[in-house]
Amino acid sequence: MATIDYAFRQRSTAEQYLFTCYSYMPKHGDVLSNPAFLAGDEMWFYYPYAVRGFTLDMSSHEIARGNQSVTAPLVSYWDGTNGARSLFAGIRDCNIFLENINSVPGMEQYEKDQWAAEAVFLKAYYHYWLLRLYGPIPIVDKNLPINATQDQVQVERQTVDSCFNYVVHTLDGAIMNLPDQIQDAATQAGRITKTIAKAVKAEVLVTAASPLFNGNTSYTSFKSKSGVPFFNAAIDPQKWVKAMNACREAIELATSQGYRLNHFNPALAVNLPVDLQVEMDVRTAVTDNFNPEVIWANTNSLASLIQSMAQPRINATNAANVSPWSISSVPLNIVNTFYSKNGVPVNQDKTLDFITRGAQTRVATSADMYHIQPNYTSAAINFDREPRFYADLGFDGSILFGNGNQTLTALNHLEARQGQYAGWSGDPSHYNITGYWPVKLVNYLNTFPTTTTYSSTSYAWPVMRLADLYLMYAETINEVSGPVPDAFRWIDSVRARAGIPSVQDAWTNYANNPGAFASQAGLRQIIHQEREIEFAFEGQRFWDLRRWKEADKTWQEPIQGWNIGQSDIAAYYQMTTLYNRTFQLRDYFWPIAESDLLVNKNLVQNPGW
């Protein structure tokens, strides 16, 4: 009979057990199991779901529709039900690995130490993922013995400060024995490195310093069974200092290892015009496998289905092609988040009147040729936008570089009204419900080999990019010192890659409120919007709005799109409300299943559930 001992009798089986520990890693690039995509407001689907030939677990989207439950929690990483795996089981396997790795014969001690450090990182990360979802959690640093008493298994949830301290301390323990980078991408891609661990530590500390966990007065009455408050209601400024230092250390290590902001360098006979170059710099920062900006690419989560869901049909030849699902739809509130071409919010640009554009339309000219098809009529709000708008979004009339056409003449463009090749055709399983696609997620190398097939180039999901560290560093500097020059340096680096002016130039020259960046509160709002734009559709907005404690305001807005069932231009460009979202205080944290509360009398339910 096989026992745990068998897994650690030789190097190969021990490595397999380590990979078992990795297997619990959340599927960051999975639209269905990562709640950051569908439980927020960046993407919306047709409802009820009827995708031909597939059974989908849409638990995340049910959360966005207000259907979370205490009897059978959706996307439960606590129990491993309804679209998720139990991370407590993953933590247990990590602990088993750590208890046994040193007994493996024939291995050098440095290799045992490195593998152990990987398991330690995974244990810390699984605690962190649970902490963001549930708030205070039990800490499982060591497994309970098989003969544990009933009292021993009645574990309590720890305070959020204790949980964060444990995660950071555990990450520090892992960092000591992790390599700076992997040595062989062919065999070690996706393995944890010191650079990844330091970047994650920075994110953990930024999360701990943010309003949801730092000075949250909404949970003053939320206490353990023994009466200990789970949240400290007093703001601790030192948390931002620790986060700032961790961001700086992570950036220094990353840049020393050669990480840099991505620049698209295709094997083309002609140079791309500036507009397309910037757009492709942005898109390939996500979709190009192991480009120099991606610090952590999760090879256990390959971007395949997420591309099919985001891929629009690109010409009349593909009008009946349902191989790409083409169902990921971007609501208008996300569309309006992107800046004007001058790098300021559309409701702040004093040189461009977006307020009255509404449902107005406009005919594209040759000046728009790399953004919108010339002589095509599109929504007025689609004109005069920043490069990331055109890199990230597909819409009626928009240009889409790639997908089998990399020439600069006769570029692909979308036609999305009812009856057109990218629009609604009456098939409820394969259409976009708002009129905007998140094409940022689509690899430009994907093709339509025939009228009925779709070939996609998969990529490992980019969990952490260098731009993320830059913007977190700018955020922490502003929280510690206000709008000092160093804060602008890092946000402006990201903006320069996006092809827009620096914060100070943009607001001074184009904004109705030119001095907004000069105050800490004003720069905070600018940094928040910059993050929302830069990481659109990457699963960051969901966590950011929660940690900033802004979800209860932002997620009260209705989900809206164009009237996609219309072929007439004027009728199509009418705002249509698809769903009226609500978000309560209780929704900041997942509920614990009632059955778990019955089993463990020391657990207490999250507020509001």
Coordinates of C-alpha atoms in Angstrom, one line a residue:
M1 CA 0.0 0.0 0.0
A2 CA 1.4 3.4 -1.0
T3 CA 2.1 5.8 1.8
I4 CA 3.4 9.4 2.1
D5 CA 6.9 7.8 2.6
Y6 CA 6.8 6.5 -1.0
A7 CA 6.5 10.0 -2.3
F8 CA 9.8 11.0 -0.7
R9 CA 12.0 7.9 -1.4
Q10 CA 13.5 9.4 -4.5
R11 CA 14.0 12.8 -6.2
S12 CA 11.6 12.3 -9.0
T13 CA 8.6 11.4 -6.9
A14 CA 9.4 14.2 -4.4
E15 CA 9.4 16.6 -7.4
Q16 CA 6.0 15.3 -8.4
Y17 CA 4.7 16.0 -4.9
L18 CA 6.0 19.6 -5.2
F19 CA 4.1 19.9 -8.5
T20 CA 1.0 18.7 -6.6
C21 CA 1.5 21.7 -4.3
Y22 CA 1.7 23.9 -7.4
S23 CA -1.5 22.4 -8.7
Y24 CA -3.6 24.3 -6.2
M25 CA -2.5 27.6 -7.6
P26 CA -5.6 29.6 -8.6
K27 CA -6.2 29.7 -12.3
H28 CA -5.5 33.4 -12.7
G29 CA -6.3 33.4 -16.4
D30 CA -9.5 31.4 -16.1
V31 CA -12.6 33.6 -16.7
L32 CA -14.8 31.0 -14.8
S33 CA -12.8 30.2 -11.7
N34 CA -11.0 33.5 -11.0
P35 CA -13.7 35.8 -9.5
A36 CA -11.7 38.8 -10.5
F37 CA -13.1 38.6 -14.1
L38 CA -16.9 38.0 -13.7
A39 CA -17.6 38.8 -10.1
G40 CA -16.8 42.5 -10.7
D41 CA -17.9 44.7 -13.6
E42 CA -15.2 44.6 -16.3
M43 CA -16.9 41.8 -18.3
W44 CA -20.5 40.8 -18.7
F45 CA -22.2 37.9 -20.4
Y46 CA -25.5 37.1 -22.0
Y47 CA -27.9 35.7 -19.3
P48 CA -29.0 32.9 -18.9
Y49 CA -26.1 31.2 -20.4
A50 CA -26.5 28.9 -23.4
V51 CA -23.1 28.3 -25.0
R52 CA -23.6 25.5 -27.5
G53 CA -22.0 22.2 -26.7
F54 CA -20.5 23.3 -23.4
T55 CA -21.5 23.2 -19.7
L56 CA -20.1 26.2 -17.9
D57 CA -19.8 26.9 -14.2
M58 CA -20.8 30.6 -14.1
S59 CA -20.5 30.9 -10.3
S60 CA -18.4 34.0 -10.5
H61 CA -21.0 35.8 -12.7
E62 CA -23.7 34.7 -10.3
I63 CA -21.8 36.6 -7.5
A64 CA -21.9 39.8 -9.7
R65 CA -25.6 39.3 -10.0
G66 CA -26.1 39.2 -6.2
N67 CA -26.6 35.4 -5.9
Q68 CA -23.8 34.6 -3.4
S69 CA -25.0 32.2 -0.7
V70 CA -24.2 31.0 2.8
T71 CA -25.7 27.6 2.3
A72 CA -23.5 26.8 -0.8
P73 CA -21.0 29.6 -1.3
L74 CA -20.0 30.3 -4.9
V75 CA -16.3 30.1 -5.9
S76 CA -15.4 28.8 -2.5
Y77 CA -11.7 28.5 -2.1
W78 CA -12.4 27.6 1.6
D79 CA -14.2 24.3 0.8
G80 CA -13.3 23.9 -2.8
T81 CA -16.8 24.0 -4.2
N82 CA -18.7 25.8 -7.0
G83 CA -15.8 26.7 -9.3
A84 CA -12.9 26.6 -6.9
R85 CA -10.4 24.2 -5.2
S86 CA -9.8 24.2 -1.5
L87 CA -6.7 26.2 -0.7
F88 CA -6.6 24.7 2.8
A89 CA -6.1 21.4 1.1
G90 CA -3.2 23.0 -0.8
I91 CA -1.7 24.4 2.3
R92 CA -1.9 20.9 3.9
D93 CA 0.0 19.4 1.0
C94 CA 2.6 22.1 1.2
N95 CA 3.1 21.3 4.9
I96 CA 3.4 17.6 4.1
F97 CA 6.1 18.4 1.6
L98 CA 8.0 20.6 4.0
E99 CA 7.9 17.8 6.7
N100 CA 9.4 15.3 4.3
I101 CA 11.7 16.9 1.8
N102 CA 14.8 16.6 3.8
S103 CA 14.5 12.9 4.0
V104 CA 14.8 12.4 0.2
P105 CA 18.1 10.5 -0.6
G106 CA 20.4 11.5 -3.4
M107 CA 19.6 15.2 -3.4
E108 CA 22.0 18.1 -2.7
Q109 CA 21.0 20.2 0.3
Y110 CA 20.8 23.4 -1.8
E111 CA 18.2 21.8 -4.1
K112 CA 16.2 20.6 -1.1
D113 CA 16.3 24.1 0.3
Q114 CA 15.2 25.6 -3.0
W115 CA 12.2 23.2 -3.4
A116 CA 11.3 23.8 0.3
A117 CA 11.4 27.6 -0.4
E118 CA 9.0 27.1 -3.3
A119 CA 6.5 25.2 -1.1
V120 CA 6.9 27.9 1.6
F121 CA 6.0 30.5 -1.0
L122 CA 3.0 28.6 -2.2
K123 CA 1.8 28.2 1.4
A124 CA 2.1 31.9 2.0
Y125 CA 0.3 32.7 -1.3
Y126 CA -2.6 30.4 -0.6
H127 CA -3.1 32.1 2.8
Y128 CA -2.9 35.5 1.1
W129 CA -5.6 34.5 -1.5
L130 CA -7.9 33.3 1.2
L131 CA -7.2 36.4 3.2
R132 CA -8.3 38.7 0.4
L133 CA -11.5 36.7 -0.1
Y134 CA -12.5 36.0 3.5
G135 CA -10.7 38.6 5.6
P136 CA -9.5 37.0 8.9
I137 CA -8.7 33.3 8.4
P138 CA -7.2 30.4 10.4
I139 CA -3.4 30.2 10.0
V140 CA -2.3 26.7 9.2
D141 CA 1.5 26.8 9.6
K142 CA 1.7 23.1 10.5
N143 CA -0.7 20.3 10.0
L144 CA -2.6 18.9 12.9
P145 CA -1.6 15.4 13.9
I146 CA -3.9 12.5 12.8
N147 CA -4.8 11.9 16.5
A148 CA -5.7 15.6 17.2
T149 CA -8.4 16.1 19.8
Q150 CA -11.8 17.7 19.0
D151 CA -10.6 20.9 20.8
Q152 CA -7.5 21.0 18.6
V153 CA -9.4 21.0 15.4
Q154 CA -11.8 23.7 16.5
V155 CA -9.4 26.4 15.1
E156 CA -10.2 30.1 15.3
R157 CA -9.8 32.8 12.7
Q158 CA -6.9 35.2 13.4
T159 CA -6.9 39.0 13.2
V160 CA -6.2 40.4 9.7
D161 CA -3.0 42.0 11.0
S162 CA -1.8 38.6 12.3
C163 CA -2.7 37.0 9.0
F164 CA -0.8 39.6 7.0
N165 CA 2.2 39.4 9.3
Y166 CA 2.2 35.7 8.9
V167 CA 2.1 35.9 5.1
V168 CA 4.9 38.4 5.0
H169 CA 7.1 36.5 7.5
T170 CA 6.5 33.3 5.5
L171 CA 7.4 35.0 2.2
D172 CA 10.6 36.3 3.8
G173 CA 11.5 32.7 4.8
A174 CA 11.0 31.6 1.2
I175 CA 13.0 34.5 -0.4
M176 CA 16.2 33.4 1.3
N177 CA 16.5 30.2 -0.7
L178 CA 14.8 31.0 -4.0
P179 CA 16.9 31.7 -7.1
D180 CA 16.8 35.2 -8.7
Q181 CA 15.5 33.7 -11.9
I182 CA 14.9 30.2 -13.4
Q183 CA 17.8 28.8 -15.3
D184 CA 16.0 26.7 -17.9
A185 CA 12.8 28.0 -19.3
A186 CA 12.1 24.7 -21.1
T187 CA 11.9 22.7 -17.9
Q188 CA 11.3 25.3 -15.1
A189 CA 8.9 27.8 -16.6
G190 CA 6.4 28.9 -14.0
R191 CA 8.5 27.9 -11.0
I192 CA 8.8 30.5 -8.2
T193 CA 11.8 32.8 -8.1
K194 CA 13.1 35.4 -5.6
T195 CA 11.9 38.1 -8.0
I196 CA 8.4 36.8 -8.0
A197 CA 8.4 36.4 -4.2
K198 CA 9.6 39.9 -3.7
A199 CA 7.0 41.3 -6.1
V200 CA 4.2 39.3 -4.3
K201 CA 5.5 40.5 -0.9
A202 CA 5.1 44.1 -2.2
E203 CA 1.6 43.5 -3.3
V204 CA 0.7 41.8 0.0
L205 CA 2.0 44.8 2.0
V206 CA 0.2 47.3 -0.3
T207 CA -3.0 45.4 0.3
A208 CA -2.4 45.4 4.1
A209 CA -1.9 49.1 4.0
S210 CA -5.0 49.9 2.0
P211 CA -8.3 51.1 3.5
L212 CA -10.1 47.8 3.5
F213 CA -7.5 46.4 6.0
N214 CA -5.9 49.5 7.5
G215 CA -8.2 51.5 9.8
N216 CA -11.5 50.0 8.6
T217 CA -14.1 51.3 11.0
S218 CA -16.9 49.4 9.3
Y219 CA -16.0 46.2 11.2
T220 CA -15.5 47.4 14.7
S221 CA -18.0 44.9 16.1
F222 CA -16.6 42.0 14.1
K223 CA -14.8 39.9 16.8
S224 CA -13.7 36.3 17.5
K225 CA -15.6 34.0 19.8
S226 CA -13.2 35.1 22.5
G227 CA -14.0 38.8 21.9
V228 CA -10.8 39.8 20.0
P229 CA -11.6 42.4 17.2
F230 CA -10.5 41.1 13.8
F231 CA -9.9 44.6 12.4
N232 CA -7.9 47.4 13.9
A233 CA -10.0 50.6 13.4
A234 CA -7.0 52.9 13.8
I235 CA -5.0 53.7 10.6
D236 CA -1.3 52.7 10.8
P237 CA 0.8 55.0 8.5
Q238 CA 3.8 52.7 9.0
K239 CA 2.0 50.0 6.9
W240 CA 2.4 52.3 3.8
V241 CA 6.1 52.8 4.7
K242 CA 6.7 49.1 4.8
A243 CA 4.8 48.7 1.5
M244 CA 6.8 51.5 -0.1
N245 CA 10.1 49.9 0.9
A246 CA 9.0 46.5 -0.4
C247 CA 8.0 48.0 -3.7
R248 CA 11.4 49.6 -4.1
E249 CA 13.2 46.4 -3.2
A250 CA 11.1 44.4 -5.7
I251 CA 11.8 47.0 -8.5
E252 CA 15.5 47.0 -7.8
L253 CA 15.8 43.2 -8.0
A254 CA 13.5 43.0 -11.0
T255 CA 15.4 45.6 -13.0
S256 CA 18.8 44.0 -12.0
Q257 CA 17.5 40.8 -13.5
G258 CA 16.7 42.5 -16.8
Y259 CA 12.9 43.1 -16.5
R260 CA 11.7 46.2 -18.3
L261 CA 8.5 47.6 -19.8
N262 CA 7.6 45.7 -22.9
H263 CA 8.3 47.0 -26.4
F264 CA 6.8 45.1 -29.4
N265 CA 9.4 44.1 -31.9
P266 CA 7.8 42.0 -34.6
A267 CA 9.5 40.4 -37.5
L268 CA 7.9 42.6 -40.1
A269 CA 9.4 44.0 -43.2
V270 CA 8.0 47.5 -42.5
N271 CA 8.0 49.6 -39.3
L272 CA 4.7 50.1 -37.6
P273 CA 3.3 53.6 -37.5
V274 CA 3.5 55.1 -34.0
D275 CA -0.2 54.6 -33.2
L276 CA 0.0 50.8 -33.9
Q277 CA 3.4 50.5 -32.3
V278 CA 2.1 51.8 -29.0
E279 CA -1.1 49.7 -29.2
M280 CA 1.0 46.6 -29.7
D281 CA 3.4 47.5 -26.9
V282 CA 0.4 47.4 -24.7
R283 CA -1.3 44.3 -26.0
T284 CA 1.9 42.1 -26.2
A285 CA 2.8 43.1 -22.6
V286 CA 0.0 40.7 -21.7
T287 CA -0.2 38.2 -24.6
D288 CA 3.5 37.7 -25.6
N289 CA 4.8 34.7 -23.7
F290 CA 7.6 35.7 -21.3
N291 CA 8.1 39.2 -22.6
P292 CA 10.6 41.2 -20.5
E293 CA 7.8 42.9 -18.5
V294 CA 6.2 39.8 -17.1
I295 CA 7.7 39.0 -13.7
W296 CA 5.3 36.1 -12.9
A297 CA 3.7 34.0 -15.6
N298 CA 1.4 31.3 -14.3
T299 CA 2.1 28.3 -16.6
N300 CA -0.6 26.4 -14.8
S301 CA -3.1 28.8 -16.2
L302 CA -2.7 29.1 -20.0
A303 CA -4.9 31.8 -21.7
S304 CA -7.0 29.8 -24.1
L305 CA -10.7 30.0 -23.3
I306 CA -10.3 33.6 -22.2
Q307 CA -9.1 34.5 -25.7
S308 CA -11.9 32.6 -27.5
M309 CA -14.4 34.5 -25.3
A310 CA -12.8 37.9 -26.2
Q311 CA -12.2 37.3 -29.9
P312 CA -14.6 39.1 -32.3
R313 CA -15.2 37.8 -35.8
I314 CA -13.1 40.0 -38.1
N315 CA -14.6 39.9 -41.6
A316 CA -17.6 38.7 -43.6
T317 CA -15.9 35.4 -44.3
N318 CA -16.2 34.6 -40.6
A319 CA -19.8 35.8 -40.1
A320 CA -21.1 32.3 -39.3
N321 CA -17.9 31.1 -37.5
V322 CA -18.8 30.2 -33.9
S323 CA -15.5 28.6 -33.1
P324 CA -14.5 31.8 -31.2
W325 CA -17.2 32.3 -28.6
S326 CA -17.0 36.1 -28.8
I327 CA -19.1 36.6 -25.7
S328 CA -16.9 38.6 -23.3
S329 CA -18.6 42.1 -23.2
V330 CA -17.2 45.3 -21.7
P331 CA -19.8 47.6 -20.1
L332 CA -19.9 51.3 -20.9
N333 CA -18.7 52.4 -17.5
I334 CA -15.4 50.6 -18.2
V335 CA -15.2 52.1 -21.7
N336 CA -15.6 55.6 -20.1
T337 CA -12.7 54.9 -17.7
F338 CA -10.1 55.2 -20.4
Y339 CA -8.6 58.7 -20.9
S340 CA -8.9 61.1 -23.8
K341 CA -6.1 61.3 -26.2
N342 CA -4.6 64.0 -24.0
G343 CA -4.2 61.6 -21.1
V344 CA -6.9 63.0 -18.8
P345 CA -10.3 61.6 -17.8
V346 CA -12.9 62.2 -20.5
N347 CA -15.1 64.3 -18.1
Q348 CA -12.1 66.5 -17.3
D349 CA -10.7 67.3 -20.8
K350 CA -11.4 70.9 -21.4
T351 CA -10.4 70.7 -25.0
L352 CA -12.7 67.9 -26.0
D353 CA -16.4 67.8 -25.3
F354 CA -17.2 64.3 -24.2
I355 CA -20.1 65.4 -22.1
T356 CA -22.5 66.0 -25.0
R357 CA -21.2 63.1 -27.2
G358 CA -23.5 60.5 -25.5
A359 CA -25.1 58.5 -28.2
Q360 CA -23.9 60.8 -31.0
T361 CA -22.0 59.3 -34.0
R362 CA -19.1 60.4 -36.2
V363 CA -17.6 59.3 -39.5
A364 CA -14.0 58.3 -39.4
T365 CA -11.4 59.9 -41.7
S366 CA -8.0 59.0 -42.9
A367 CA -6.6 60.6 -39.7
D368 CA -8.3 57.8 -37.8
M369 CA -7.0 55.0 -40.1
Y370 CA -5.1 53.0 -37.4
H371 CA -7.9 53.3 -34.8
I372 CA -11.2 53.3 -36.7
Q373 CA -12.0 52.3 -40.3
P374 CA -12.0 55.4 -42.6
N375 CA -15.5 56.4 -43.8
Y376 CA -17.1 54.2 -41.2
T377 CA -19.7 55.6 -38.8
S378 CA -19.0 54.8 -35.1
A379 CA -19.9 56.2 -31.7
A380 CA -18.5 59.7 -31.1
I381 CA -17.1 58.5 -27.7
N382 CA -14.8 56.1 -29.6
F383 CA -12.9 59.0 -31.2
D384 CA -10.0 61.1 -29.6
R385 CA -9.1 58.4 -27.0
E386 CA -5.8 57.3 -25.7
P387 CA -3.8 54.4 -27.3
R388 CA -4.8 51.9 -24.6
F389 CA -8.5 52.5 -25.5
Y390 CA -7.7 51.2 -29.0
A391 CA -5.3 48.5 -27.8
D392 CA -7.7 47.1 -25.3
L393 CA -11.2 47.4 -26.9
G394 CA -12.8 46.1 -30.0
F395 CA -16.0 47.9 -31.1
D396 CA -18.1 48.8 -34.2
G397 CA -15.6 50.2 -36.7
S398 CA -12.5 49.6 -34.7
I399 CA -9.2 48.4 -36.3
L400 CA -7.8 45.1 -35.1
F401 CA -4.1 44.5 -36.0
G402 CA -3.2 40.8 -36.5
N403 CA -5.5 37.8 -36.6
G404 CA -3.9 36.8 -39.9
N405 CA -3.4 40.3 -41.3
Q406 CA -0.2 42.1 -40.4
T407 CA -0.1 44.3 -43.4
L408 CA -0.6 48.1 -43.1
T409 CA -3.2 48.2 -45.9
A410 CA -6.7 46.9 -45.6
L411 CA -6.4 46.2 -41.9
N412 CA -9.0 44.2 -40.1
H413 CA -11.9 46.2 -38.8
L414 CA -15.1 45.2 -36.9
E415 CA -18.6 45.7 -38.0
A416 CA -20.8 45.0 -35.0
R417 CA -24.3 46.0 -35.6
Q418 CA -27.2 43.5 -35.9
G419 CA -26.7 41.4 -39.0
Q420 CA -23.1 42.4 -39.6
Y421 CA -20.3 39.9 -39.3
A422 CA -19.2 40.7 -35.7
G423 CA -22.7 41.6 -34.5
W424 CA -25.7 39.8 -33.1
S425 CA -27.1 37.2 -35.4
G426 CA -29.8 35.8 -33.2
D427 CA -27.6 33.0 -31.8
P428 CA -27.8 33.5 -28.0
S429 CA -24.6 31.4 -27.4
H430 CA -22.1 33.5 -29.4
Y431 CA -22.5 37.2 -29.3
N432 CA -21.3 40.3 -27.5
I433 CA -24.0 41.9 -25.4
T434 CA -22.6 45.5 -25.0
G435 CA -20.8 46.2 -28.3
Y436 CA -17.3 46.2 -26.8
W437 CA -14.8 43.3 -26.8
P438 CA -11.7 43.1 -24.5
V439 CA -9.3 42.4 -27.4
K440 CA -6.3 43.2 -25.3
L441 CA -6.5 39.6 -24.2
V442 CA -6.3 38.2 -27.8
N443 CA -2.9 37.2 -29.2
Y444 CA -2.4 39.0 -32.5
L445 CA -1.1 35.8 -34.0
N446 CA -4.5 34.1 -33.7
T447 CA -6.0 33.2 -37.0
F448 CA -9.2 31.9 -38.7
P449 CA -7.8 29.1 -40.9
T450 CA -11.2 28.3 -42.4
T451 CA -14.7 29.8 -42.2
T452 CA -15.5 27.4 -39.4
T453 CA -12.3 27.2 -37.3
Y454 CA -10.2 29.3 -35.0
S455 CA -6.5 28.8 -34.1
S456 CA -5.2 30.6 -31.0
T457 CA -1.7 31.0 -29.7
S458 CA -1.9 30.4 -26.0
Y459 CA 0.2 32.2 -23.4
A460 CA 0.9 31.8 -19.7
W461 CA -1.2 34.2 -17.7
P462 CA 0.8 37.3 -16.5
V463 CA 0.0 37.4 -12.8
M464 CA 2.5 40.2 -12.2
R465 CA 4.0 42.8 -14.6
L466 CA 6.7 45.3 -13.9
A467 CA 4.2 48.1 -14.6
D468 CA 2.2 46.8 -11.6
L469 CA 5.2 47.3 -9.3
Y470 CA 5.7 50.8 -10.8
L471 CA 2.2 51.9 -10.1
M472 CA 2.1 50.3 -6.6
Y473 CA 5.3 52.2 -5.8
A474 CA 3.9 55.5 -7.0
E475 CA 0.8 54.8 -4.9
T476 CA 2.8 54.1 -1.7
I477 CA 5.1 57.1 -2.2
N478 CA 2.0 59.3 -2.5
E479 CA 0.5 57.8 0.6
V480 CA 3.7 58.3 2.6
S481 CA 5.0 61.7 1.3
G482 CA 2.3 63.1 -1.0
P483 CA 2.9 64.3 -4.6
V484 CA 6.7 64.4 -4.5
P485 CA 8.7 64.0 -7.8
D486 CA 9.5 60.4 -7.2
A487 CA 5.8 59.5 -7.2
F488 CA 5.4 61.0 -10.6
R489 CA 8.5 59.3 -12.0
W490 CA 6.9 55.8 -11.8
I491 CA 3.5 56.6 -13.0
D492 CA 4.9 58.7 -15.9
S493 CA 7.0 55.7 -17.0
V494 CA 3.8 53.7 -17.5
R495 CA 2.1 56.6 -19.2
A496 CA 5.0 57.2 -21.6
R497 CA 4.8 53.6 -22.7
A498 CA 1.1 54.1 -23.2
G499 CA 1.8 57.1 -25.5
I500 CA 0.3 59.8 -23.4
P501 CA 1.8 62.9 -21.7
S502 CA 3.1 62.9 -18.1
V503 CA 0.6 63.6 -15.3
Q504 CA 1.7 67.2 -14.8
D505 CA 1.7 68.0 -18.5
A506 CA -1.6 66.4 -19.1
W507 CA -3.5 68.0 -16.2
T508 CA -1.8 71.4 -16.6
N509 CA -2.6 71.7 -20.3
Y510 CA -5.9 69.8 -20.8
A511 CA -7.8 69.3 -17.5
N512 CA -10.6 71.4 -16.1
N513 CA -8.9 70.9 -12.7
P514 CA -5.3 71.6 -13.7
G515 CA -4.0 71.4 -10.1
A516 CA -5.5 68.1 -9.2
F517 CA -2.1 66.3 -9.1
A518 CA -0.7 68.8 -6.6
S519 CA -2.6 67.3 -3.6
Q520 CA -2.3 63.9 -2.1
A521 CA -6.0 63.2 -2.5
G522 CA -5.9 64.4 -6.1
L523 CA -2.8 62.3 -7.1
R524 CA -4.4 59.3 -5.3
Q525 CA -7.4 59.5 -7.6
I526 CA -5.1 59.8 -10.6
I527 CA -3.1 56.8 -9.6
H528 CA -6.2 54.7 -9.0
Q529 CA -7.6 55.5 -12.5
E530 CA -4.2 54.8 -14.0
R531 CA -4.2 51.3 -12.5
E532 CA -7.8 50.7 -13.7
I533 CA -6.7 51.6 -17.2
E534 CA -3.3 49.9 -17.4
F535 CA -4.6 46.6 -15.9
A536 CA -8.0 46.5 -17.5
F537 CA -9.3 42.9 -18.1
E538 CA -6.3 41.4 -16.2
G539 CA -8.1 40.7 -13.0
Q540 CA -6.6 43.6 -11.0
R541 CA -9.6 46.0 -10.8
F542 CA -11.6 43.5 -8.8
W543 CA -9.0 43.4 -6.0
D544 CA -8.1 47.1 -6.2
L545 CA -11.6 48.4 -5.8
R546 CA -12.0 46.1 -2.8
R547 CA -8.7 47.0 -1.1
W548 CA -9.4 50.8 -1.7
K549 CA -12.9 50.2 -0.2
E550 CA -14.4 51.8 -3.3
A551 CA -16.5 48.8 -4.5
D552 CA -19.6 49.8 -2.5
K553 CA -19.7 53.0 -4.5
T554 CA -18.4 51.9 -7.9
W555 CA -20.4 48.7 -8.1
Q556 CA -23.8 50.4 -7.6
E557 CA -23.7 51.6 -11.2
P558 CA -25.9 49.9 -13.8
I559 CA -24.3 47.6 -16.4
Q560 CA -24.9 49.2 -19.8
G561 CA -24.1 48.7 -23.4
W562 CA -25.3 49.7 -26.9
N563 CA -28.6 48.4 -28.3
I564 CA -26.9 45.5 -30.1
G565 CA -30.0 44.0 -31.6
Q566 CA -30.4 47.0 -34.0
S567 CA -28.9 47.4 -37.5
D568 CA -29.8 51.0 -37.9
I569 CA -26.9 53.3 -36.8
A570 CA -29.0 55.6 -34.7
A571 CA -31.0 52.8 -33.1
Y572 CA -27.8 50.8 -32.4
Y573 CA -26.1 53.7 -30.6
Q574 CA -28.7 53.9 -27.8
M575 CA -27.6 53.2 -24.3
T576 CA -29.3 50.1 -22.9
T577 CA -29.3 48.9 -19.3
L578 CA -28.6 45.2 -19.0
Y579 CA -28.5 44.9 -15.2
N580 CA -28.8 47.0 -12.1
R581 CA -26.0 46.0 -9.8
T582 CA -26.0 46.3 -6.1
F583 CA -23.1 45.9 -3.7
Q584 CA -23.4 45.8 0.1
L585 CA -20.9 46.0 2.9
R586 CA -21.1 42.3 3.4
D587 CA -20.0 41.7 -0.2
Y588 CA -16.4 42.8 0.5
F589 CA -15.8 39.3 1.9
W590 CA -17.1 35.8 0.9
P591 CA -19.4 34.0 3.4
I592 CA -18.3 30.9 5.2
A593 CA -20.6 27.9 4.6
E594 CA -23.1 27.4 7.3
S595 CA -22.1 23.7 7.4
D596 CA -18.5 24.8 8.4
L597 CA -19.9 26.9 11.2
L598 CA -21.8 23.9 12.5
V599 CA -18.7 21.7 12.4
N600 CA -16.4 24.3 14.0
K601 CA -18.0 26.2 16.8
N602 CA -15.0 28.6 17.1
L603 CA -15.6 30.0 13.6
V604 CA -17.7 33.2 13.3
Q605 CA -19.5 34.3 10.1
N606 CA -18.5 37.4 8.2
P607 CA -20.6 40.5 8.8
G608 CA -23.9 40.7 6.9
W609 CA -24.0 37.0 6.2

